[in-house]
Amino acid sequence: MDWGIPTLIELPGPEESARLCRELGFSFIELNMNLPEYQQLDVPLLQSVAERYSIYFTIHLDENLDMCDFNPRVAEAYMQTMLDAVRSAKELGVPLLNMHLSGGVYFTLPNKKAYLYDMNREHFFGKIREAIAMCEEAAEGAVTVCIENTGVFALPFLKEAVELFLQSPSFGLTFDIGHDHSAGGVDKALIMEHEDRLRHFHIHDALGRKNHMILGTGELDLSWYIALAERHNCRSVLEVKTVQALRESAEWLRKHKFI
């Protein structure tokens, strides 16, 4: 199983990240397209860094990405952003892109939250079908887009959306173990129902609603999750937020003989 590091605020440039990645003995960096440095991927630069440090990249798509927006110009901009990332990933040899699935806007009523996408299902699922078809065409079987759980998989319309994405071989699942724990375990059932589609993990510890913690400082059964990732030959990002936290978490992995 390959281990990777996230893009850190402390190390925004690819070369600094690559240097740390090799120091820790890890294999890849997950480039975060929320950061201004990665709004447009500099493929020649990234290829050069990957070759010099013998690492590779995965890509975390912008967390705001929402191809189903009711404003067609906004939806088109997000869709083109995603397709550009898929094409750049192919050119760069990136095997996997990570995506959040947006539940869209909701209205808080006295007895429930009313999600506009759930109330406008023809629009929502029509846009998802369009996105699947366009991603399949752009990916040409070379890139997998993995949907990350963010504590919303219990919503029936989003569960249905995930299952629609998974009908396509171009899509898979990312299991963010801290997100699930902090949300009270609401994502786990759907993920385990489709455990054969797991391709990617975000590994970090969690305590109550706090996550992205150094390994061994929370209450997760980390060994169980790492064994699950290994069983499915998934890539795993050690998703903590500072250089020091990465070093301490990597040491925890070595101490427990996971690397």
Tab-separated table of C-alpha atoms in Angstrom:
chain	number	residue	atom	x	y	z
A	1	MET	CA	0.000	0.000	0.000
A	2	ASP	CA	1.332	3.430	-0.955
A	3	TRP	CA	1.357	6.222	1.637
A	4	GLY	CA	1.198	9.885	0.692
A	5	ILE	CA	1.158	13.355	2.208
A	6	PRO	CA	-1.317	16.203	1.712
A	7	THR	CA	-0.439	19.651	0.442
A	8	LEU	CA	0.419	21.730	3.511
A	9	ILE	CA	0.040	25.475	4.033
A	10	GLU	CA	3.637	25.431	5.333
A	11	LEU	CA	4.916	23.878	2.085
A	12	PRO	CA	2.779	25.213	-0.773
A	13	GLY	CA	5.315	24.505	-3.527
A	14	PRO	CA	5.605	21.028	-5.085
A	15	GLU	CA	9.387	20.819	-4.589
A	16	GLU	CA	9.217	21.456	-0.824
A	17	SER	CA	6.429	18.899	-0.519
A	18	ALA	CA	8.342	16.354	-2.589
A	19	ARG	CA	11.423	16.774	-0.404
A	20	LEU	CA	9.375	16.033	2.736
A	21	CYS	CA	7.584	13.148	1.046
A	22	ARG	CA	10.899	11.429	0.285
A	23	GLU	CA	12.286	12.238	3.740
A	24	LEU	CA	9.355	10.362	5.281
A	25	GLY	CA	9.755	7.465	2.854
A	26	PHE	CA	6.325	8.042	1.308
A	27	SER	CA	5.302	7.634	-2.341
A	28	PHE	CA	3.000	10.480	-3.387
A	29	ILE	CA	1.645	13.965	-2.714
A	30	GLU	CA	-2.042	14.859	-2.925
A	31	LEU	CA	-2.152	18.226	-4.683
A	32	ASN	CA	-4.941	20.381	-3.282
A	33	MET	CA	-6.721	22.457	-5.914
A	34	ASN	CA	-8.268	24.711	-3.278
A	35	LEU	CA	-4.873	26.416	-3.023
A	36	PRO	CA	-4.072	29.255	-5.436
A	37	GLU	CA	-0.831	27.504	-6.459
A	38	TYR	CA	-2.786	24.638	-8.002
A	39	GLN	CA	-5.696	26.369	-9.714
A	40	GLN	CA	-3.865	25.587	-12.945
A	41	LEU	CA	-1.602	22.543	-12.859
A	42	ASP	CA	1.872	23.224	-14.241
A	43	VAL	CA	2.348	19.801	-15.821
A	44	PRO	CA	6.007	20.219	-16.939
A	45	LEU	CA	7.032	21.476	-13.484
A	46	LEU	CA	5.180	18.685	-11.702
A	47	GLN	CA	6.643	16.073	-14.050
A	48	SER	CA	10.133	17.381	-13.316
A	49	VAL	CA	9.568	17.298	-9.542
A	50	ALA	CA	8.090	13.799	-9.688
A	51	GLU	CA	11.067	12.478	-11.648
A	52	ARG	CA	13.705	14.123	-9.448
A	53	TYR	CA	12.208	12.889	-6.191
A	54	SER	CA	10.825	9.553	-7.455
A	55	ILE	CA	7.322	10.325	-6.271
A	56	TYR	CA	3.945	10.758	-7.972
A	57	PHE	CA	0.817	12.822	-7.400
A	58	THR	CA	-2.869	12.427	-6.711
A	59	ILE	CA	-5.225	15.408	-6.924
A	60	HIS	CA	-7.786	16.724	-4.433
A	61	LEU	CA	-10.346	18.646	-6.479
A	62	ASP	CA	-11.665	21.985	-5.206
A	63	GLU	CA	-14.022	21.283	-2.304
A	64	ASN	CA	-16.520	23.808	-3.714
A	65	LEU	CA	-16.844	21.842	-6.963
A	66	ASP	CA	-20.545	21.496	-7.794
A	67	MET	CA	-21.486	20.570	-11.352
A	68	CYS	CA	-25.186	20.550	-10.392
A	69	ASP	CA	-25.524	24.236	-9.498
A	70	PHE	CA	-28.811	25.752	-10.662
A	71	ASN	CA	-26.945	28.612	-12.357
A	72	PRO	CA	-25.848	27.068	-15.673
A	73	ARG	CA	-22.789	29.326	-15.968
A	74	VAL	CA	-21.587	28.312	-12.510
A	75	ALA	CA	-22.251	24.633	-13.199
A	76	GLU	CA	-20.397	24.823	-16.513
A	77	ALA	CA	-17.381	26.489	-14.900
A	78	TYR	CA	-17.156	23.723	-12.300
A	79	MET	CA	-17.609	21.021	-14.933
A	80	GLN	CA	-14.849	22.444	-17.121
A	81	THR	CA	-12.602	22.788	-14.061
A	82	MET	CA	-13.105	19.099	-13.353
A	83	LEU	CA	-12.509	18.055	-16.960
A	84	ASP	CA	-9.341	20.171	-17.135
A	85	ALA	CA	-8.087	18.421	-13.990
A	86	VAL	CA	-8.853	14.990	-15.450
A	87	ARG	CA	-6.978	15.840	-18.657
A	88	SER	CA	-4.001	17.223	-16.728
A	89	ALA	CA	-4.028	14.099	-14.558
A	90	LYS	CA	-3.787	11.903	-17.636
A	91	GLU	CA	-0.868	13.914	-18.979
A	92	LEU	CA	0.899	13.840	-15.622
A	93	GLY	CA	0.272	10.146	-14.964
A	94	VAL	CA	-1.920	10.899	-11.924
A	95	PRO	CA	-3.957	7.762	-11.198
A	96	LEU	CA	-6.626	9.284	-8.981
A	97	LEU	CA	-8.601	12.443	-8.279
A	98	ASN	CA	-10.465	12.968	-4.997
A	99	MET	CA	-13.847	14.741	-5.026
A	100	HIS	CA	-16.321	15.990	-2.421
A	101	LEU	CA	-19.993	15.490	-3.303
A	102	SER	CA	-22.014	18.640	-2.671
A	103	GLY	CA	-25.452	18.416	-1.134
A	104	GLY	CA	-26.165	21.933	-2.331
A	105	VAL	CA	-28.235	24.600	-0.616
A	106	TYR	CA	-30.846	23.669	1.976
A	107	PHE	CA	-33.595	25.567	3.799
A	108	THR	CA	-33.932	24.962	7.529
A	109	LEU	CA	-37.614	24.327	8.276
A	110	PRO	CA	-39.132	23.824	11.748
A	111	ASN	CA	-38.904	20.026	11.481
A	112	LYS	CA	-36.205	19.305	8.890
A	113	LYS	CA	-33.657	20.560	6.394
A	114	ALA	CA	-35.101	20.836	2.896
A	115	TYR	CA	-32.381	20.254	0.294
A	116	LEU	CA	-33.087	21.939	-3.024
A	117	TYR	CA	-31.365	19.172	-4.990
A	118	ASP	CA	-33.628	16.613	-3.325
A	119	MET	CA	-36.650	18.741	-4.241
A	120	ASN	CA	-35.396	19.086	-7.833
A	121	ARG	CA	-34.239	15.530	-8.462
A	122	GLU	CA	-34.637	15.592	-12.246
A	123	HIS	CA	-32.188	18.485	-12.470
A	124	PHE	CA	-29.779	17.017	-9.915
A	125	PHE	CA	-29.548	13.501	-11.310
A	126	GLY	CA	-29.572	14.762	-14.885
A	127	LYS	CA	-26.471	16.846	-14.137
A	128	ILE	CA	-24.776	13.905	-12.454
A	129	ARG	CA	-25.400	11.682	-15.485
A	130	GLU	CA	-23.896	14.394	-17.704
A	131	ALA	CA	-20.854	14.647	-15.425
A	132	ILE	CA	-20.337	10.884	-15.456
A	133	ALA	CA	-20.463	10.723	-19.253
A	134	MET	CA	-18.059	13.648	-19.711
A	135	CYS	CA	-15.607	12.327	-17.119
A	136	GLU	CA	-15.619	8.883	-18.700
A	137	GLU	CA	-14.813	10.427	-22.077
A	138	ALA	CA	-12.038	12.614	-20.663
A	139	ALA	CA	-10.513	9.914	-18.441
A	140	GLU	CA	-10.347	7.228	-21.154
A	141	GLY	CA	-9.894	4.617	-18.436
A	142	ALA	CA	-6.610	6.150	-17.244
A	143	VAL	CA	-7.894	8.112	-14.232
A	144	THR	CA	-10.286	7.238	-11.395
A	145	VAL	CA	-12.370	9.916	-9.674
A	146	CYS	CA	-13.005	8.956	-6.039
A	147	ILE	CA	-15.903	10.385	-4.043
A	148	GLU	CA	-14.889	11.281	-0.493
A	149	ASN	CA	-17.296	10.948	2.409
A	150	THR	CA	-17.906	14.199	4.275
A	151	GLY	CA	-20.589	13.130	6.750
A	152	VAL	CA	-23.464	13.370	4.236
A	153	PHE	CA	-23.796	9.843	2.840
A	154	ALA	CA	-26.805	9.188	5.096
A	155	LEU	CA	-28.895	11.667	3.065
A	156	PRO	CA	-31.001	9.437	0.757
A	157	PHE	CA	-30.603	11.586	-2.361
A	158	LEU	CA	-26.801	11.725	-1.940
A	159	LYS	CA	-26.642	7.984	-1.260
A	160	GLU	CA	-28.511	7.491	-4.527
A	161	ALA	CA	-26.078	9.864	-6.261
A	162	VAL	CA	-23.052	7.904	-4.990
A	163	GLU	CA	-24.578	4.660	-6.235
A	164	LEU	CA	-25.186	6.279	-9.627
A	165	PHE	CA	-21.532	7.369	-9.840
A	166	LEU	CA	-20.395	3.865	-8.890
A	167	GLN	CA	-22.210	2.368	-11.865
A	168	SER	CA	-19.317	3.829	-13.863
A	169	PRO	CA	-15.863	2.189	-13.757
A	170	SER	CA	-14.345	5.695	-13.861
A	171	PHE	CA	-15.469	6.357	-10.262
A	172	GLY	CA	-14.568	4.900	-6.884
A	173	LEU	CA	-14.640	5.754	-3.188
A	174	THR	CA	-12.353	7.578	-0.777
A	175	PHE	CA	-12.813	6.682	2.893
A	176	ASP	CA	-11.993	9.662	5.113
A	177	ILE	CA	-12.020	7.907	8.467
A	178	GLY	CA	-11.970	11.070	10.594
A	179	HIS	CA	-14.873	12.662	8.732
A	180	ASP	CA	-16.976	9.564	9.331
A	181	HIS	CA	-16.100	9.419	13.034
A	182	SER	CA	-16.817	13.108	13.610
A	183	ALA	CA	-20.174	12.757	11.852
A	184	GLY	CA	-21.192	9.885	14.133
A	185	GLY	CA	-20.405	7.083	11.684
A	186	VAL	CA	-23.125	8.014	9.190
A	187	ASP	CA	-20.974	7.346	6.103
A	188	LYS	CA	-19.578	3.947	7.004
A	189	ALA	CA	-22.584	1.808	6.062
A	190	LEU	CA	-22.638	3.009	2.451
A	191	ILE	CA	-18.871	2.684	2.130
A	192	MET	CA	-18.832	-0.864	3.448
A	193	GLU	CA	-21.781	-1.759	1.230
A	194	HIS	CA	-19.505	-0.855	-1.703
A	195	GLU	CA	-16.190	-1.766	-0.118
A	196	ASP	CA	-15.000	-3.349	-3.374
A	197	ARG	CA	-14.978	0.188	-4.859
A	198	LEU	CA	-12.587	1.596	-2.241
A	199	ARG	CA	-9.536	3.067	-3.951
A	200	HIS	CA	-8.276	5.763	-1.577
A	201	PHE	CA	-8.110	6.642	2.133
A	202	HIS	CA	-7.573	9.783	4.166
A	203	ILE	CA	-6.013	8.544	7.403
A	204	HIS	CA	-5.942	10.694	10.542
A	205	ASP	CA	-7.020	10.295	14.146
A	206	ALA	CA	-10.163	11.789	15.668
A	207	LEU	CA	-11.655	12.484	19.067
A	208	GLY	CA	-15.339	13.329	19.230
A	209	ARG	CA	-15.977	15.940	16.560
A	210	LYS	CA	-12.299	16.869	16.283
A	211	ASN	CA	-10.315	15.222	13.496
A	212	HIS	CA	-7.150	15.576	11.388
A	213	MET	CA	-5.266	14.678	14.570
A	214	ILE	CA	-1.832	13.058	14.887
A	215	LEU	CA	-2.051	9.274	14.746
A	216	GLY	CA	-2.352	7.750	18.193
A	217	THR	CA	-3.754	10.882	19.864
A	218	GLY	CA	-7.455	10.168	19.288
A	219	GLU	CA	-9.895	7.317	19.748
A	220	LEU	CA	-10.000	5.623	16.328
A	221	ASP	CA	-9.124	1.965	15.882
A	222	LEU	CA	-6.494	2.922	13.324
A	223	SER	CA	-5.266	-0.652	12.866
A	224	TRP	CA	-8.717	-1.720	11.629
A	225	TYR	CA	-8.889	1.050	9.035
A	226	ILE	CA	-5.324	0.529	7.829
A	227	ALA	CA	-6.006	-3.199	7.451
A	228	LEU	CA	-9.090	-2.343	5.373
A	229	ALA	CA	-7.006	-0.056	3.153
A	230	GLU	CA	-4.351	-2.745	2.753
A	231	ARG	CA	-6.957	-5.378	1.923
A	232	HIS	CA	-8.146	-3.314	-1.029
A	233	ASN	CA	-4.671	-2.099	-2.037
A	234	CYS	CA	-5.731	1.525	-1.539
A	235	ARG	CA	-3.509	4.569	-1.546
A	236	SER	CA	-3.605	6.362	1.802
A	237	VAL	CA	-2.959	10.041	2.492
A	238	LEU	CA	-1.717	10.781	6.002
A	239	GLU	CA	-4.070	13.751	6.233
A	240	VAL	CA	-2.758	15.855	9.092
A	241	LYS	CA	-2.128	19.556	8.706
A	242	THR	CA	1.454	20.418	9.701
A	243	VAL	CA	4.958	19.186	8.996
A	244	GLN	CA	5.438	18.262	12.661
A	245	ALA	CA	2.163	16.325	12.736
A	246	LEU	CA	3.244	14.432	9.624
A	247	ARG	CA	6.572	13.504	11.178
A	248	GLU	CA	4.960	12.343	14.427
A	249	SER	CA	2.284	10.371	12.575
A	250	ALA	CA	4.863	8.739	10.307
A	251	GLU	CA	6.797	7.719	13.420
A	252	TRP	CA	3.609	6.164	14.830
A	253	LEU	CA	3.222	4.149	11.613
A	254	ARG	CA	6.826	2.927	11.870
A	255	LYS	CA	6.461	2.074	15.553
A	256	HIS	CA	3.420	-0.066	14.779
A	257	LYS	CA	5.095	-1.575	11.690
A	258	PHE	CA	2.632	-0.233	9.123
A	259	ILE	CA	5.524	1.133	7.036
